[in-house]
Amino acid sequence: MRVRFWGTRGSIATPGADTNHFGGNTSCVEVTTANGDLLILDCGTGARQLGAALMAQGKKAINANILLGHTHWDHIQGFPFFTPAFVKGNSVAIYGPEGSRGPLHGVLAGQMEYTYFPIDLTQLPAAITYHDLTEGIHTIGGARVATQFLNHPAMTVGYRVEADGVAIVYLVDHEPFSDALWRAGAEPGRIDSILHEGDRRHARFMADADLVIHDAQYTPEEYPSKKTWGHSAYDYAVQIAAAAGVRRLALTHHDPSHNDDFISDIERKARTLALQCGTGLDVFYAYEGCELVLEPRSTLKPFVAAAPFQASVAQRHFHILVVDDQPDMLTLIVRALEDDQYTVSQATSGLEALRMIDEHMPDLVVLDYKMADMDGMAVVKTLRARPRTQRLPVLMLTAMTDEPSTRAGFEAGVTDYVTKPFSIPQLTARVRACLARAELVIA
Ligand SMILES: [Zn+2]
Ligand SMILES: [Zn+2]
């Protein structure tokens, strides 16, 4: 399997003399399998040069599979300049997570409205198909492709591509689920010592991969002031990849304010940290034009997902109960969920919530931890003790970011644990992930 980086920058294209080495184009990675299947991970501005290179090969027909992690600008802006889409006889299959506002086709058509671009999406001569994905295992080209939700203020998936006896995992635009990576008292460096279930799932998804391409937009010093923006610092990526037994780690989605000298410097620090982890993990910062050939190995075990396939939730209608005793916060969350077309009811205390759940079972409860009469943890414990609500998904909101609180939340049976401050798009993406995962349990 051959992997080539065409775009490594995050957020916005950053050309210039001091970004020449690591690159100024936004996210785009070309993956070619041994039998010639072409998978393109993200379609940032790097996709323009990739398209030109594919055309220059003079093939009779180009069949491209574009796998979008999500549809923020820096991941789709290269698509209107991807020349193979402008040639009849070529085919382009576009994949992306469902649950952004509207289907993938509509979201991509939006950036090609005449206000923004002179050619309408429907006018492109290549055969273009759209595939909205949820979590699960898919076949794309000849490859086995697993998807899993990431933590980002938009519906975002990571991709694990398995083909030719090799696994590469693309985890771009993702931030840690929790401030602390390890459980207190547990041996660091092991997947089962990871504190937050989300981070543990993230580690399992990349386990034993030959190559992981991971978001590392920030330094550990920068991250605290950029929390909830949806990106990682290199220390998180290095530690989690080492725990997961990953062989090689390419750090990417470079911050626009980081020039080549700065990235070279943090690359040294990331390598030192990897050495300290002691697992033999090879770390580097991805640069434009970087090409890797991954040799097959017989020891590769196919990834086994927690659930084999999650059915689409796009057509389903959900009822969500929001419980918070602070009126401003309650209104903010209710409005955001109503904007996403959910039916939302609200309660201002734990007791009221339990009564409402008895009367009418919601699909999900968004529950504040700290409330005056009965706190969120007591509500969860009550729900888990009753057979009818044992598996009712509960997303807990809390300002308590300390390790014991997070651990207590998961031990009590919380489905997901979101710490304040959070952003509204981050919360709605986490709500969507909870609903997508819950569907199979309830059905
Ligand atoms: Zn991005
Ligand atoms: Zn993004």
Coordinates of C-alpha atoms and ligand atoms in Angstrom, one line a residue:
M1 CA 0.0 0.0 0.0
R2 CA 1.3 3.4 -0.9
V3 CA 0.4 6.6 1.0
R4 CA 1.2 10.1 -0.1
F5 CA 0.5 13.4 1.7
W6 CA -0.8 16.2 -0.5
G7 CA -2.1 18.5 2.3
T8 CA -1.0 18.6 5.9
R9 CA -2.1 22.0 7.1
G10 CA -5.1 22.6 9.4
S11 CA -7.8 25.2 9.3
I12 CA -6.7 27.3 6.3
A13 CA -4.2 27.0 3.5
T14 CA -0.9 28.7 4.7
P15 CA 1.5 29.1 1.7
G16 CA 4.8 31.0 2.2
A17 CA 8.5 30.6 2.4
D18 CA 8.4 29.5 6.0
T19 CA 5.9 26.7 5.5
N20 CA 7.4 25.2 2.3
H21 CA 8.8 22.1 4.0
F22 CA 5.8 20.9 6.0
G23 CA 3.4 22.3 3.5
G24 CA 0.7 25.0 3.2
N25 CA -2.1 23.0 1.6
T26 CA -5.0 21.7 3.8
S27 CA -5.8 18.0 4.5
C28 CA -5.5 15.5 1.7
V29 CA -3.9 12.1 1.7
E30 CA -3.7 9.6 -1.2
V31 CA -3.9 5.9 -0.5
T32 CA -3.3 3.4 -3.3
T33 CA -3.7 -0.3 -2.8
A34 CA -1.7 -3.0 -4.5
N35 CA -4.4 -3.6 -7.0
G36 CA -4.7 0.0 -7.9
D37 CA -7.7 1.1 -5.8
L38 CA -7.6 4.8 -5.1
L39 CA -8.8 6.1 -1.7
I40 CA -8.4 9.8 -0.9
L41 CA -8.6 10.9 2.7
D42 CA -10.1 14.4 2.9
C43 CA -10.3 16.8 0.0
G44 CA -8.6 20.0 1.3
T45 CA -6.6 22.3 -1.0
G46 CA -4.0 19.5 -1.5
A47 CA -6.6 17.7 -3.7
R48 CA -5.9 20.1 -6.5
Q49 CA -2.3 18.9 -7.1
L50 CA -3.4 15.3 -6.5
G51 CA -6.0 15.7 -9.2
A52 CA -3.4 17.1 -11.6
A53 CA -1.0 14.3 -10.8
L54 CA -3.7 11.7 -11.5
M55 CA -4.6 13.3 -14.8
A56 CA -0.9 13.4 -15.8
Q57 CA -0.7 9.6 -15.5
G58 CA -2.9 9.5 -18.6
K59 CA -5.1 6.7 -17.4
K60 CA -8.2 5.9 -19.5
A61 CA -10.5 6.3 -16.5
I62 CA -9.9 7.5 -13.0
N63 CA -12.0 5.9 -10.3
A64 CA -11.6 7.8 -7.0
N65 CA -13.0 7.1 -3.6
I66 CA -13.0 10.3 -1.5
L67 CA -13.4 9.7 2.2
L68 CA -14.3 12.9 4.1
G69 CA -13.8 12.9 7.8
H70 CA -16.2 15.8 8.0
T71 CA -17.2 18.8 5.9
H72 CA -15.4 21.8 7.5
W73 CA -13.9 24.0 4.8
D74 CA -10.3 22.8 5.2
H75 CA -11.4 19.3 4.3
I76 CA -13.6 20.0 1.2
Q77 CA -12.2 23.1 -0.4
G78 CA -10.1 21.2 -2.9
F79 CA -13.0 19.3 -4.3
P80 CA -14.1 22.0 -6.8
F81 CA -10.5 22.0 -8.2
F82 CA -10.1 18.2 -8.3
T83 CA -9.8 17.9 -12.1
P84 CA -10.7 14.2 -12.5
A85 CA -14.3 15.2 -11.5
F86 CA -14.4 17.4 -14.6
V87 CA -13.8 14.6 -17.1
K88 CA -16.5 12.3 -18.5
G89 CA -15.8 8.6 -18.1
N90 CA -14.2 9.1 -14.6
S91 CA -16.0 8.2 -11.4
V92 CA -15.9 9.8 -8.0
A93 CA -17.5 8.1 -5.0
I94 CA -17.7 10.5 -2.1
Y95 CA -18.1 9.2 1.5
G96 CA -18.7 11.2 4.7
P97 CA -20.5 11.0 8.0
E98 CA -24.2 11.4 8.0
G99 CA -25.8 13.8 10.5
S100 CA -24.2 17.0 9.4
R101 CA -27.1 19.2 8.5
G102 CA -28.7 17.4 5.6
P103 CA -27.2 14.7 3.4
L104 CA -23.6 14.9 2.1
H105 CA -24.7 15.8 -1.4
G106 CA -26.5 18.9 -0.2
V107 CA -23.5 20.0 2.0
L108 CA -21.1 19.7 -0.9
A109 CA -23.5 21.4 -3.3
G110 CA -23.6 24.3 -0.9
Q111 CA -20.0 25.3 -1.4
M112 CA -20.6 25.2 -5.2
E113 CA -23.6 27.5 -5.3
Y114 CA -23.1 30.3 -7.8
T115 CA -22.5 32.8 -5.0
Y116 CA -19.2 30.9 -4.2
F117 CA -18.2 29.0 -7.4
P118 CA -19.1 29.3 -11.1
I119 CA -19.9 25.6 -11.7
D120 CA -22.8 23.8 -10.1
L121 CA -22.1 20.4 -8.6
T122 CA -24.7 18.8 -10.9
Q123 CA -22.8 20.0 -13.9
L124 CA -19.6 18.0 -13.3
P125 CA -19.2 15.5 -16.1
A126 CA -17.7 12.6 -14.1
A127 CA -20.1 10.0 -12.5
I128 CA -20.3 11.2 -8.9
T129 CA -22.0 9.2 -6.1
Y130 CA -22.6 10.1 -2.5
H131 CA -22.5 7.8 0.5
D132 CA -23.5 8.9 4.0
L133 CA -21.8 6.8 6.5
T134 CA -22.3 6.0 10.1
E135 CA -20.1 3.9 12.4
G136 CA -19.4 0.4 11.1
I137 CA -17.5 -1.7 8.6
H138 CA -17.7 -0.8 4.9
T139 CA -16.2 -2.0 1.7
I140 CA -14.7 0.9 -0.3
G141 CA -12.7 0.1 -3.4
G142 CA -11.3 -3.3 -2.5
A143 CA -10.5 -2.2 1.0
R144 CA -12.2 -3.0 4.3
V145 CA -12.9 0.4 5.9
A146 CA -14.1 0.9 9.5
T147 CA -15.5 4.2 10.6
Q148 CA -15.7 5.6 14.1
F149 CA -16.9 9.0 15.5
L150 CA -14.3 11.5 16.6
N151 CA -14.6 14.3 19.1
H152 CA -15.0 17.5 17.1
P153 CA -17.5 20.3 16.9
A154 CA -19.1 18.7 13.8
M155 CA -20.1 15.1 12.9
T156 CA -16.7 13.7 12.2
V157 CA -15.5 10.1 11.5
G158 CA -12.1 8.5 11.6
Y159 CA -11.3 5.9 9.0
R160 CA -9.4 2.6 9.4
V161 CA -8.4 1.3 6.0
E162 CA -7.3 -2.4 5.8
A163 CA -6.0 -3.8 2.6
D164 CA -2.9 -5.7 1.4
G165 CA -2.2 -7.0 4.9
V166 CA -1.8 -3.4 6.2
A167 CA -3.9 -1.1 8.4
I168 CA -3.7 2.7 8.2
V169 CA -5.9 4.8 10.4
Y170 CA -6.9 8.4 9.7
L171 CA -7.9 10.4 12.8
V172 CA -8.0 14.1 11.9
D173 CA -9.9 16.8 13.6
H174 CA -10.2 15.2 17.0
E175 CA -9.5 16.3 20.5
P176 CA -9.2 14.3 23.8
F177 CA -12.5 13.4 25.5
S178 CA -11.0 14.1 28.9
D179 CA -8.3 16.3 30.5
A180 CA -6.7 13.3 32.1
L181 CA -5.7 10.4 29.8
W182 CA -5.0 7.8 32.5
R183 CA -7.0 6.6 35.5
A184 CA -5.4 7.4 38.8
G185 CA -3.6 4.4 40.2
A186 CA -3.7 2.5 37.0
E187 CA -0.5 1.6 35.1
P188 CA -0.1 4.3 32.4
G189 CA 0.6 3.2 28.8
R190 CA -2.1 0.5 28.6
I191 CA -5.4 0.9 26.8
D192 CA -7.4 -0.4 29.8
S193 CA -5.8 2.3 32.0
I194 CA -7.4 5.0 29.9
L195 CA -9.9 7.0 31.9
H196 CA -12.6 8.1 29.5
E197 CA -14.5 5.5 27.5
G198 CA -14.3 7.8 24.4
D199 CA -10.5 7.8 24.5
R200 CA -10.4 4.1 25.2
R201 CA -12.5 3.5 22.1
H202 CA -10.2 5.8 20.2
A203 CA -7.2 3.8 21.2
R204 CA -8.9 0.5 20.3
F205 CA -9.8 1.8 16.9
M206 CA -6.1 2.4 16.1
A207 CA -4.7 -0.7 17.8
D208 CA -1.9 -2.5 16.1
A209 CA -2.0 -0.2 13.0
D210 CA 0.9 0.1 10.7
L211 CA 0.4 3.8 10.3
V212 CA -1.8 6.3 12.2
I213 CA -2.3 9.8 10.8
H214 CA -3.4 11.9 13.7
D215 CA -4.5 15.4 14.4
A216 CA -1.8 17.3 16.4
Q217 CA -2.6 20.9 15.7
Y218 CA -1.3 22.2 19.0
T219 CA 1.5 21.9 21.5
P220 CA 0.6 20.7 25.0
E221 CA 1.2 24.3 26.2
E222 CA -1.3 25.8 23.6
Y223 CA -4.0 23.2 24.1
P224 CA -5.7 24.5 27.3
S225 CA -6.6 27.8 25.6
K226 CA -7.9 26.0 22.5
K227 CA -10.1 23.5 24.3
T228 CA -13.4 22.5 22.6
W229 CA -12.0 23.6 19.2
G230 CA -11.7 20.0 18.2
H231 CA -8.0 19.4 17.9
S232 CA -5.3 17.5 19.8
A233 CA -1.8 18.2 21.1
Y234 CA 1.0 15.9 20.1
D235 CA 1.4 14.4 23.6
Y236 CA -2.1 13.0 23.5
A237 CA -1.6 11.5 20.0
V238 CA 1.8 10.0 20.9
Q239 CA 0.7 8.5 24.3
I240 CA -2.5 7.0 22.9
A241 CA -0.8 5.6 19.8
A242 CA 2.0 4.0 21.9
A243 CA -0.6 2.4 24.2
A244 CA -2.4 1.1 21.2
G245 CA 0.7 -0.6 19.8
V246 CA 0.8 1.5 16.7
R247 CA 4.0 1.2 14.6
R248 CA 4.2 4.6 12.9
L249 CA 2.5 7.9 13.7
A250 CA 2.2 10.8 11.3
L251 CA 1.2 14.0 13.1
T252 CA -0.7 16.4 10.9
H253 CA -3.3 19.2 10.6
H254 CA -0.5 21.7 11.4
D255 CA -1.6 25.0 13.0
P256 CA -1.4 27.9 10.5
S257 CA 0.7 29.8 13.0
H258 CA 3.4 27.1 13.2
N259 CA 6.2 27.6 10.6
D260 CA 8.7 24.9 9.5
D261 CA 11.2 25.7 12.3
F262 CA 8.5 25.5 14.9
I263 CA 7.2 22.2 13.6
S264 CA 10.8 20.8 13.4
D265 CA 11.2 21.7 17.1
I266 CA 8.0 20.1 18.3
E267 CA 8.8 17.0 16.1
R268 CA 11.9 16.5 18.3
K269 CA 9.8 16.8 21.4
A270 CA 7.2 14.4 20.1
R271 CA 10.0 11.9 19.3
T272 CA 11.5 12.2 22.7
L273 CA 8.1 11.5 24.3
A274 CA 7.6 8.5 22.0
L275 CA 11.0 7.1 23.1
Q276 CA 10.0 7.5 26.8
C277 CA 6.9 5.5 26.0
G278 CA 9.2 2.6 25.1
T279 CA 7.0 0.8 22.6
G280 CA 9.2 1.5 19.5
L281 CA 6.6 3.9 18.1
D282 CA 8.1 5.9 15.2
V283 CA 6.8 9.5 15.1
F284 CA 7.1 12.2 12.5
Y285 CA 5.3 15.3 11.4
A286 CA 3.7 14.8 8.0
Y287 CA 5.0 17.0 5.2
E288 CA 3.6 17.7 1.7
G289 CA 5.1 15.2 -0.8
C290 CA 5.9 12.6 1.9
E291 CA 5.4 9.2 0.5
L292 CA 5.4 5.9 2.4
V293 CA 5.2 2.3 1.1
L294 CA 3.7 0.0 3.7
E295 CA 4.8 -3.6 3.4
P296 CA 2.2 -6.4 4.0
R297 CA 2.5 -8.5 7.2
S298 CA 0.8 -11.7 8.0
T299 CA 0.1 -10.8 11.6
L300 CA -2.5 -8.1 10.8
K301 CA -5.8 -8.9 12.6
P302 CA -8.9 -7.3 11.1
F303 CA -10.5 -4.6 13.4
V304 CA -13.5 -5.9 15.2
A305 CA -16.1 -3.1 15.9
A306 CA -18.0 -2.9 19.2
A307 CA -21.2 -3.3 17.0
P308 CA -20.8 -4.8 13.5
F309 CA -22.9 -2.2 11.7
Q310 CA -24.9 0.8 12.8
A311 CA -28.0 1.5 10.7
S312 CA -28.6 5.0 9.5
V313 CA -30.3 7.3 12.0
A314 CA -30.9 10.1 9.4
Q315 CA -34.5 9.2 8.8
R316 CA -35.4 8.5 12.4
H317 CA -37.0 10.9 14.7
F318 CA -35.7 11.2 18.3
H319 CA -37.1 12.5 21.5
I320 CA -34.5 14.0 24.0
L321 CA -35.1 15.0 27.6
V322 CA -32.8 17.8 28.9
V323 CA -32.4 18.1 32.6
D324 CA -30.7 21.1 34.2
D325 CA -31.6 23.4 37.1
Q326 CA -29.9 26.4 35.6
P327 CA -32.5 28.1 33.3
D328 CA -30.0 29.8 31.0
M329 CA -28.1 26.6 30.3
L330 CA -31.4 24.7 29.9
T331 CA -32.7 27.1 27.3
L332 CA -29.4 27.1 25.4
I333 CA -29.3 23.3 25.1
V334 CA -33.0 23.0 24.3
R335 CA -32.8 25.5 21.5
A336 CA -29.7 23.9 20.0
L337 CA -31.3 20.5 19.9
E338 CA -34.6 21.8 18.5
D339 CA -32.5 23.4 15.7
D340 CA -31.3 19.9 14.9
Q341 CA -34.9 18.8 14.5
Y342 CA -35.2 16.7 17.7
T343 CA -38.3 16.7 19.8
V344 CA -37.1 18.1 23.1
S345 CA -38.7 18.1 26.5
Q346 CA -37.2 19.7 29.6
A347 CA -37.0 19.1 33.4
T348 CA -35.5 21.3 36.0
S349 CA -34.8 18.7 38.7
G350 CA -33.8 15.0 39.0
L351 CA -37.2 14.0 40.5
E352 CA -39.1 15.8 37.7
A353 CA -36.9 14.0 35.1
L354 CA -37.6 10.6 36.6
R355 CA -41.4 11.2 36.6
M356 CA -41.3 12.4 33.0
I357 CA -39.2 9.3 31.9
D358 CA -41.8 7.1 33.6
E359 CA -44.6 8.7 31.6
H360 CA -42.8 8.9 28.3
M361 CA -39.6 7.2 27.6
P362 CA -37.1 9.4 25.6
D363 CA -34.4 8.2 23.3
L364 CA -31.7 10.0 25.2
V365 CA -31.4 12.0 28.4
V366 CA -29.0 15.0 28.5
L367 CA -28.4 15.4 32.3
D368 CA -26.6 18.0 34.3
Y369 CA -24.4 16.6 37.1
K370 CA -24.8 19.3 39.7
M371 CA -28.4 20.0 40.6
A372 CA -30.0 21.3 43.9
D373 CA -32.3 18.5 45.1
M374 CA -31.2 15.2 43.4
D375 CA -28.0 15.4 41.5
G376 CA -27.3 13.8 38.1
M377 CA -25.4 10.9 39.5
A378 CA -28.3 9.9 41.7
V379 CA -30.6 10.1 38.7
V380 CA -28.3 7.8 36.6
K381 CA -28.1 5.3 39.5
T382 CA -31.9 5.2 39.8
L383 CA -32.3 4.7 36.0
R384 CA -29.7 1.9 35.9
A385 CA -31.4 0.1 38.8
R386 CA -34.7 -0.1 36.9
P387 CA -35.0 -2.8 34.1
R388 CA -36.9 -0.5 31.8
T389 CA -34.3 2.3 31.8
Q390 CA -31.2 0.1 32.3
R391 CA -29.9 0.9 28.8
L392 CA -31.5 4.3 28.3
P393 CA -28.6 6.5 26.9
V394 CA -27.5 9.2 29.3
L395 CA -25.2 12.0 28.3
M396 CA -23.9 13.7 31.5
L397 CA -22.8 17.3 31.5
T398 CA -20.5 18.4 34.2
A399 CA -18.1 21.1 35.3
M400 CA -16.2 18.5 37.3
T401 CA -13.3 17.5 35.2
D402 CA -11.4 15.8 37.9
E403 CA -10.4 12.1 37.5
P404 CA -12.6 10.6 40.3
S405 CA -15.7 12.4 39.0
T406 CA -15.2 11.1 35.5
R407 CA -14.5 7.6 36.7
A408 CA -17.6 7.7 39.0
G409 CA -19.7 8.8 36.1
F410 CA -18.8 5.9 33.9
E411 CA -19.0 3.4 36.8
A412 CA -22.6 4.6 37.4
G413 CA -23.4 3.8 33.8
V414 CA -23.2 7.1 32.0
T415 CA -23.1 6.6 28.2
D416 CA -21.0 9.7 27.6
Y417 CA -19.5 12.4 29.7
V418 CA -19.2 15.9 28.4
T419 CA -17.3 18.5 30.5
K420 CA -18.0 22.2 30.7
P421 CA -17.2 24.5 29.1
F422 CA -18.4 22.8 25.9
S423 CA -19.5 24.4 22.6
I424 CA -22.9 23.8 21.2
P425 CA -21.7 22.1 17.9
Q426 CA -19.5 19.8 20.1
L427 CA -22.5 18.9 22.3
T428 CA -24.8 18.2 19.3
A429 CA -22.2 16.0 17.6
R430 CA -21.8 14.0 20.9
V431 CA -25.6 13.7 21.1
R432 CA -25.7 12.4 17.6
A433 CA -23.0 9.8 18.3
C434 CA -24.9 8.6 21.4
L435 CA -28.1 8.2 19.4
A436 CA -26.3 6.4 16.5
R437 CA -24.8 4.0 19.0
A438 CA -27.9 3.5 21.0
E439 CA -30.1 2.5 18.0
L440 CA -28.9 -1.1 17.9
V441 CA -29.3 -1.6 21.6
I442 CA -32.9 -0.4 21.7
A443 CA -34.0 -2.1 18.4
Ligands
ZN1 ZN -9.7 20.6 9.9
ZN2 ZN -13.0 20.6 11.5

